[in-house]
Coordinates of C-alpha atoms and ligand atoms in Angstrom, one line a residue:
M1 CA -57.7 -81.6 -81.6
K2 CA -54.4 -82.9 -83.0
T3 CA -51.6 -83.7 -80.4
K4 CA -48.7 -81.3 -80.4
L5 CA -45.6 -82.2 -82.3
N6 CA -42.5 -82.8 -80.1
I7 CA -39.9 -80.6 -81.6
G8 CA -36.4 -79.4 -80.9
V9 CA -33.8 -76.9 -82.3
I10 CA -30.2 -77.7 -83.1
G11 CA -27.9 -74.6 -83.4
V12 CA -29.3 -71.6 -81.5
G13 CA -27.2 -68.7 -82.9
H14 CA -29.0 -65.9 -84.7
L15 CA -31.6 -67.9 -86.6
G16 CA -31.9 -70.8 -84.2
S17 CA -32.8 -68.5 -81.4
L18 CA -35.6 -67.1 -83.6
H19 CA -36.9 -70.7 -84.3
S20 CA -36.8 -71.3 -80.5
K21 CA -38.9 -68.1 -79.9
M22 CA -41.4 -69.2 -82.5
Y23 CA -41.8 -72.8 -81.3
N24 CA -42.5 -71.4 -77.9
E25 CA -45.4 -69.5 -79.3
I26 CA -46.8 -72.1 -81.8
D27 CA -49.8 -73.9 -80.5
S28 CA -49.2 -77.1 -82.5
A29 CA -45.6 -77.4 -81.2
N30 CA -44.4 -79.0 -77.9
F31 CA -41.0 -77.3 -77.8
V32 CA -39.0 -80.0 -76.0
G33 CA -35.6 -78.4 -76.0
L34 CA -32.5 -77.4 -77.9
F35 CA -28.8 -78.2 -78.4
D36 CA -25.8 -76.1 -79.5
V37 CA -22.1 -77.0 -79.4
N38 CA -21.6 -73.7 -77.7
E39 CA -22.6 -74.5 -74.1
E40 CA -23.0 -70.9 -73.0
K41 CA -25.3 -70.2 -76.0
R42 CA -27.5 -73.2 -75.4
K43 CA -27.9 -72.3 -71.7
E44 CA -28.7 -68.7 -72.6
I45 CA -31.4 -69.5 -75.1
S46 CA -32.9 -72.4 -73.1
S47 CA -33.4 -70.2 -70.1
K48 CA -34.7 -67.3 -72.3
Y49 CA -37.4 -69.5 -73.8
K50 CA -37.9 -71.8 -70.7
T51 CA -37.0 -75.0 -72.5
R52 CA -34.6 -77.8 -71.8
S53 CA -30.9 -77.6 -72.8
F54 CA -29.7 -81.0 -73.9
S55 CA -26.0 -81.8 -73.7
S56 CA -25.8 -83.8 -77.0
V57 CA -27.6 -84.0 -80.3
E58 CA -28.3 -87.7 -79.6
E59 CA -30.0 -86.9 -76.3
L60 CA -32.2 -84.3 -77.9
L61 CA -33.1 -86.5 -80.9
S62 CA -34.3 -89.3 -78.6
A63 CA -36.8 -86.9 -77.0
V64 CA -38.4 -85.4 -80.2
D65 CA -40.2 -86.3 -83.5
A66 CA -38.8 -83.4 -85.5
V67 CA -36.0 -80.8 -85.4
S68 CA -35.1 -77.4 -86.9
I69 CA -31.4 -77.4 -87.9
A70 CA -30.0 -73.9 -87.8
T71 CA -26.3 -74.7 -87.4
V72 CA -23.7 -73.1 -89.8
T73 CA -24.3 -74.4 -93.4
T74 CA -21.1 -76.5 -93.5
T75 CA -22.5 -78.7 -90.7
H76 CA -26.1 -79.1 -92.1
H77 CA -25.3 -82.5 -93.7
E78 CA -23.6 -84.0 -90.7
V79 CA -26.3 -82.9 -88.2
A80 CA -29.3 -83.7 -90.6
M81 CA -27.9 -87.2 -91.3
K82 CA -27.9 -87.9 -87.5
A83 CA -31.5 -86.7 -87.3
I84 CA -32.7 -88.6 -90.4
T85 CA -30.9 -91.8 -89.4
A86 CA -32.7 -91.5 -86.0
G87 CA -36.0 -91.3 -88.0
K88 CA -36.8 -87.6 -87.2
H89 CA -38.3 -85.1 -89.6
V90 CA -36.0 -82.1 -90.4
L91 CA -36.4 -78.5 -91.2
I92 CA -33.0 -77.5 -92.5
E93 CA -32.1 -73.8 -92.7
K94 CA -31.2 -72.6 -96.2
P95 CA -29.1 -73.5 -98.1
I96 CA -29.9 -77.2 -97.7
T97 CA -26.2 -78.2 -97.6
S98 CA -22.8 -76.9 -99.0
T99 CA -22.6 -79.5 -101.8
M100 CA -24.9 -81.3 -104.2
T101 CA -23.5 -84.7 -103.0
E102 CA -24.5 -83.9 -99.5
A103 CA -28.0 -82.8 -100.6
D104 CA -28.5 -86.0 -102.6
E105 CA -27.5 -88.1 -99.7
L106 CA -29.9 -86.4 -97.3
I107 CA -32.8 -86.7 -99.8
Q108 CA -32.1 -90.3 -100.4
S109 CA -31.8 -91.2 -96.7
A110 CA -35.0 -89.3 -95.8
K111 CA -36.9 -91.3 -98.5
Q112 CA -35.5 -94.6 -97.1
K113 CA -36.4 -93.6 -93.5
G114 CA -39.8 -92.2 -94.5
V115 CA -39.2 -88.7 -92.9
L116 CA -39.8 -85.3 -94.4
I117 CA -37.2 -82.6 -95.3
Q118 CA -38.3 -79.0 -95.4
V119 CA -35.7 -76.3 -96.4
G120 CA -35.8 -72.8 -94.8
H121 CA -36.5 -70.7 -97.9
I122 CA -38.5 -68.3 -95.8
E123 CA -39.5 -65.9 -98.7
R124 CA -42.0 -68.5 -99.9
F125 CA -43.9 -67.5 -96.7
N126 CA -43.4 -63.8 -97.1
P127 CA -46.9 -62.1 -96.9
A128 CA -46.2 -60.5 -100.3
I129 CA -45.8 -63.9 -102.0
V130 CA -48.7 -65.4 -100.1
S131 CA -50.9 -62.4 -101.2
L132 CA -50.3 -63.4 -104.9
E133 CA -51.5 -67.0 -104.5
S134 CA -54.8 -66.3 -106.3
Y135 CA -53.0 -64.7 -109.3
Q136 CA -51.9 -66.7 -112.3
L137 CA -48.2 -65.9 -112.3
K138 CA -46.4 -66.8 -115.5
P139 CA -43.5 -64.4 -115.6
M140 CA -41.4 -64.0 -118.8
F141 CA -39.0 -61.4 -117.5
I142 CA -37.9 -61.0 -113.9
E143 CA -35.6 -58.4 -112.3
S144 CA -34.6 -58.8 -108.7
H145 CA -32.5 -56.9 -106.2
R146 CA -31.5 -58.1 -102.8
L147 CA -29.1 -55.6 -101.2
A148 CA -27.8 -55.6 -97.7
Q149 CA -25.4 -53.6 -95.6
F150 CA -22.2 -55.3 -94.7
N151 CA -22.3 -57.8 -91.8
P152 CA -19.4 -60.2 -91.2
R153 CA -21.9 -63.0 -90.2
G154 CA -22.5 -65.1 -93.3
T155 CA -19.3 -64.0 -95.2
D156 CA -18.0 -67.6 -94.9
V157 CA -20.0 -68.3 -98.1
A158 CA -20.5 -66.2 -101.3
V159 CA -23.4 -63.7 -101.4
V160 CA -24.9 -66.1 -103.9
L161 CA -25.4 -68.8 -101.2
D162 CA -26.2 -66.3 -98.5
L163 CA -28.7 -63.9 -100.1
M164 CA -29.2 -64.6 -103.8
I165 CA -30.4 -68.1 -103.1
H166 CA -33.7 -66.7 -101.6
D167 CA -34.5 -65.1 -105.0
I168 CA -33.3 -68.2 -106.9
D169 CA -35.7 -70.3 -105.0
I170 CA -38.7 -67.9 -105.5
I171 CA -37.9 -67.7 -109.3
L172 CA -37.6 -71.5 -109.7
S173 CA -41.0 -71.9 -107.9
L174 CA -42.6 -69.3 -110.3
V175 CA -41.1 -70.3 -113.6
N176 CA -42.3 -73.7 -114.5
S177 CA -39.5 -74.5 -116.9
P178 CA -35.9 -75.9 -116.8
V179 CA -33.0 -73.5 -116.7
K180 CA -31.3 -73.4 -120.1
Q181 CA -28.4 -71.1 -119.6
I182 CA -26.7 -69.1 -116.8
D183 CA -24.4 -66.2 -117.2
A184 CA -23.0 -64.5 -114.1
N185 CA -20.4 -62.1 -112.7
G186 CA -19.4 -61.2 -109.2
V187 CA -16.7 -59.5 -107.2
A188 CA -15.1 -60.3 -103.8
V189 CA -14.8 -56.7 -102.6
V190 CA -14.1 -57.0 -98.9
S191 CA -14.2 -60.7 -98.1
E192 CA -12.7 -63.9 -99.6
T193 CA -15.9 -64.8 -101.5
P194 CA -18.0 -62.6 -103.9
D195 CA -19.8 -59.9 -102.0
I196 CA -21.8 -58.7 -105.0
A197 CA -23.1 -60.8 -107.8
N198 CA -25.3 -60.6 -110.8
A199 CA -26.8 -63.6 -112.7
R200 CA -28.9 -63.9 -115.8
L201 CA -30.9 -67.1 -115.9
Q202 CA -32.5 -68.2 -119.2
F203 CA -35.3 -70.7 -119.1
E204 CA -36.4 -73.1 -121.8
N205 CA -39.8 -71.4 -122.0
G206 CA -38.1 -68.1 -122.9
C207 CA -38.3 -66.5 -119.5
V208 CA -35.2 -64.5 -118.5
A209 CA -34.4 -63.6 -114.8
N210 CA -31.8 -60.9 -114.0
V211 CA -30.8 -61.4 -110.4
T212 CA -28.6 -59.1 -108.3
A213 CA -27.4 -59.6 -104.7
S214 CA -25.1 -57.5 -102.7
R215 CA -24.0 -57.5 -99.0
I216 CA -21.9 -54.3 -99.4
S217 CA -24.7 -51.8 -100.0
Q218 CA -25.5 -48.6 -98.1
K219 CA -29.2 -49.4 -98.1
K220 CA -31.2 -52.5 -97.7
M221 CA -33.5 -53.5 -100.6
R222 CA -35.4 -56.7 -101.3
K223 CA -37.4 -56.2 -104.5
M224 CA -38.6 -58.3 -107.4
R225 CA -40.4 -57.1 -110.5
M226 CA -42.1 -59.6 -112.9
F227 CA -43.5 -59.0 -116.3
Q228 CA -45.9 -61.4 -118.0
H229 CA -48.6 -61.3 -120.7
N230 CA -51.1 -58.7 -119.6
A231 CA -49.5 -57.9 -116.2
Y232 CA -46.7 -56.3 -114.3
I233 CA -46.1 -57.3 -110.7
A234 CA -43.8 -55.6 -108.2
I235 CA -42.9 -57.3 -104.9
D236 CA -41.3 -55.7 -101.9
F237 CA -40.1 -58.5 -99.6
Q238 CA -38.9 -56.1 -97.0
Q239 CA -42.2 -54.3 -96.7
G240 CA -44.2 -57.5 -97.3
S241 CA -46.2 -55.8 -100.1
A242 CA -47.1 -56.3 -103.7
D243 CA -48.5 -54.1 -106.5
V244 CA -50.2 -55.5 -109.6
F245 CA -50.8 -53.6 -112.8
R246 CA -52.9 -55.7 -115.2
L247 CA -54.9 -55.4 -118.4
G248 CA -58.6 -55.9 -117.5
K249 CA -60.8 -58.3 -119.4
E250 CA -63.2 -56.8 -121.9
G251 CA -65.7 -54.6 -120.1
E252 CA -63.8 -54.9 -116.8
G253 CA -62.9 -51.6 -114.9
S254 CA -65.1 -48.6 -115.3
I255 CA -63.9 -45.1 -116.0
W256 CA -65.1 -44.1 -112.5
S257 CA -62.9 -46.8 -110.8
T258 CA -60.2 -45.3 -108.7
M259 CA -58.0 -48.2 -109.7
L260 CA -58.3 -47.5 -113.3
L261 CA -55.0 -46.1 -114.6
G262 CA -56.0 -45.7 -118.3
Q263 CA -57.4 -47.5 -121.3
I264 CA -56.0 -48.8 -124.5
G265 CA -57.7 -49.9 -127.7
E266 CA -60.8 -48.7 -129.4
G267 CA -64.5 -49.6 -129.4
K268 CA -65.2 -53.2 -128.3
K269 CA -61.5 -53.9 -128.1
K270 CA -61.1 -51.2 -125.4
R271 CA -59.3 -52.6 -122.4
S272 CA -58.6 -51.0 -119.0
I273 CA -55.2 -50.9 -117.2
I274 CA -56.0 -51.8 -113.6
Y275 CA -53.9 -51.2 -110.5
E276 CA -54.5 -53.6 -107.6
Q277 CA -52.9 -54.1 -104.2
P278 CA -53.5 -57.7 -103.2
E279 CA -54.8 -58.1 -99.6
I280 CA -51.8 -58.7 -97.3
K281 CA -52.4 -61.0 -94.4
K282 CA -50.6 -60.0 -91.2
I283 CA -48.4 -63.0 -90.8
N284 CA -44.9 -63.6 -89.4
A285 CA -43.1 -65.4 -92.2
L286 CA -40.9 -67.5 -89.9
K287 CA -43.9 -68.5 -87.7
Y288 CA -45.9 -69.4 -90.8
E289 CA -42.9 -71.4 -92.2
L290 CA -42.6 -73.4 -88.9
E291 CA -46.3 -74.0 -88.6
S292 CA -46.4 -75.2 -92.2
F293 CA -43.6 -77.7 -91.4
I294 CA -45.5 -79.0 -88.4
S295 CA -48.6 -79.3 -90.5
A296 CA -46.8 -81.3 -93.2
V297 CA -45.4 -83.7 -90.6
Q298 CA -48.7 -84.2 -88.9
N299 CA -50.7 -84.6 -92.1
G300 CA -48.0 -86.5 -94.1
T301 CA -48.2 -83.8 -96.9
R302 CA -45.5 -82.4 -99.1
P303 CA -43.6 -79.5 -97.4
I304 CA -44.0 -76.2 -99.3
V305 CA -40.3 -76.2 -99.9
N306 CA -39.1 -79.8 -99.8
G307 CA -35.6 -81.3 -100.1
E308 CA -35.7 -81.4 -103.9
D309 CA -36.6 -77.7 -104.0
G310 CA -33.7 -76.9 -101.7
R311 CA -31.4 -79.1 -103.9
H312 CA -32.6 -77.3 -107.1
A313 CA -31.9 -73.8 -105.6
L314 CA -28.4 -75.0 -104.5
E315 CA -27.7 -76.5 -108.0
V316 CA -28.5 -73.2 -109.7
A317 CA -26.6 -71.2 -107.0
Q318 CA -23.5 -73.4 -107.6
E319 CA -23.7 -73.0 -111.3
I320 CA -23.8 -69.2 -110.8
M321 CA -20.7 -69.5 -108.6
N322 CA -18.9 -71.6 -111.2
K323 CA -19.5 -68.9 -113.8
I324 CA -18.2 -66.2 -111.4
Q325 CA -15.1 -68.3 -110.8
V326 CA -14.4 -68.5 -114.5
Q327 CA -14.8 -64.7 -114.8
R328 CA -12.3 -64.2 -112.0
F329 CA -9.7 -66.3 -113.7
D330 CA -10.2 -64.3 -116.9
V331 CA -9.3 -61.0 -115.1
Ligands
NAD1 P1 -24.9 -68.3 -86.3 O1 -23.4 -68.4 -86.4 O2 -25.5 -67.1 -85.6 O3 -25.4 -69.6 -85.5 C1 -25.0 -70.9 -85.7 C2 -25.0 -71.7 -84.4 O4 -24.8 -73.1 -84.7 C3 -24.0 -71.3 -83.4 O5 -24.5 -71.0 -82.2 C4 -23.0 -72.5 -83.3 O6 -22.4 -72.7 -82.1 C5 -24.0 -73.6 -83.7 N1 -23.4 -74.9 -84.2 C6 -22.4 -74.9 -85.1 N2 -22.1 -76.2 -85.4 C7 -23.0 -77.0 -84.7 C8 -23.2 -78.4 -84.5 N3 -22.5 -79.3 -85.2 N4 -24.2 -78.8 -83.6 C9 -24.9 -77.9 -82.9 N5 -24.7 -76.5 -83.0 C10 -23.8 -76.1 -83.9 O7 -25.5 -68.5 -87.7 P2 -26.9 -68.1 -88.3 O8 -26.8 -66.7 -88.9 O9 -27.9 -68.3 -87.3 O10 -27.1 -69.1 -89.5 C11 -27.4 -70.4 -89.3 C12 -28.0 -71.0 -90.5 O11 -29.2 -70.3 -90.9 C13 -27.1 -71.0 -91.8 O12 -27.3 -72.1 -92.5 C14 -27.6 -69.7 -92.5 O13 -27.4 -69.8 -93.9 C15 -29.1 -69.8 -92.2 N6 -29.8 -68.5 -92.2 C16 -31.0 -68.4 -92.9 C17 -31.6 -67.2 -92.9 C18 -33.0 -67.1 -93.6 O14 -33.4 -66.0 -94.0 N7 -33.7 -68.2 -93.8 C19 -31.0 -66.0 -92.4 C20 -29.8 -66.2 -91.7 C21 -29.2 -67.4 -91.7

């Protein structure tokens, strides 16, 4: 049996307290302790999850091999640099950093120190996405909606960096082609930064993704629809479910199959339209994400979402924000 990884959490607000809860439950983790600049908060969460409350980042870093960093985004770079310089592996909550320069510096330093960076793009671990692993996804048109009710937490950054970046990362992981062009628009309705945004990403292979994110909606929605040759796939991130409608191979799908929606073509060319619901594993996405990080550290393998992936999502998100900025000056 592998020895447990000594791990800590830095920043135990909303998300950091969930990381703490999970590390307490994960068999491969030895949850050594946590640190937060807010003394009250770190005492509360350490007593809740029966772990040590450290009084400085340095003290915590000297006791662990890896940390989750769930501080506010503007501090990711400063905190992660301390951890990397001390030779510790880091799981940084999304977005990786506030600026590209900061992301580049972290990636470069981690390479020099021989430590891993994983970025908390949790939707890669959503049961719906995991259930599609055996499908050959090659989308040519993507439509996504991530809508949330208003919550002042997170409004320090535009909705693009707060919510849309989840879909940007998923889309970049599915479309194996460079982004050719970005058009975007957005409006700061109630806060100082855009609360609703829409972006159209065109890829060199011809794929187009139309991405909408809002944090001023009445109802919550996290859906993505993908169209590709011979298949249409609908993902519901909130429900953790996926529906696949695909054209069967020649002879596949009998007229008696309950999953058969119809047939097209004549004679030998007749093809069935098949509906499938991929098997959904009962997994907690955050727990799976953290277990995956520990496994990458223990086995020296590439994290599912590494520093470069986090950087790429940030790059596209920033380009979208630049386009929105231009629009605002035009008004
Ligand atoms: P939060 O405000 O609830 O918590 C942040 C905590 O960090 C606070 O307790 C604060 O005292 C502490 N902190 C700030 N600076 C610190 C420092 N230098 N050292 C130690 N502690 C420090 O915020 P949150 O909603 O938990 O968000 C934290 C991060 O997680 C953000 O980067 C956010 O984008 C990300 N996030 C990710 C998801 C996701 O789905 N993956 C969801 C929500 C938030």
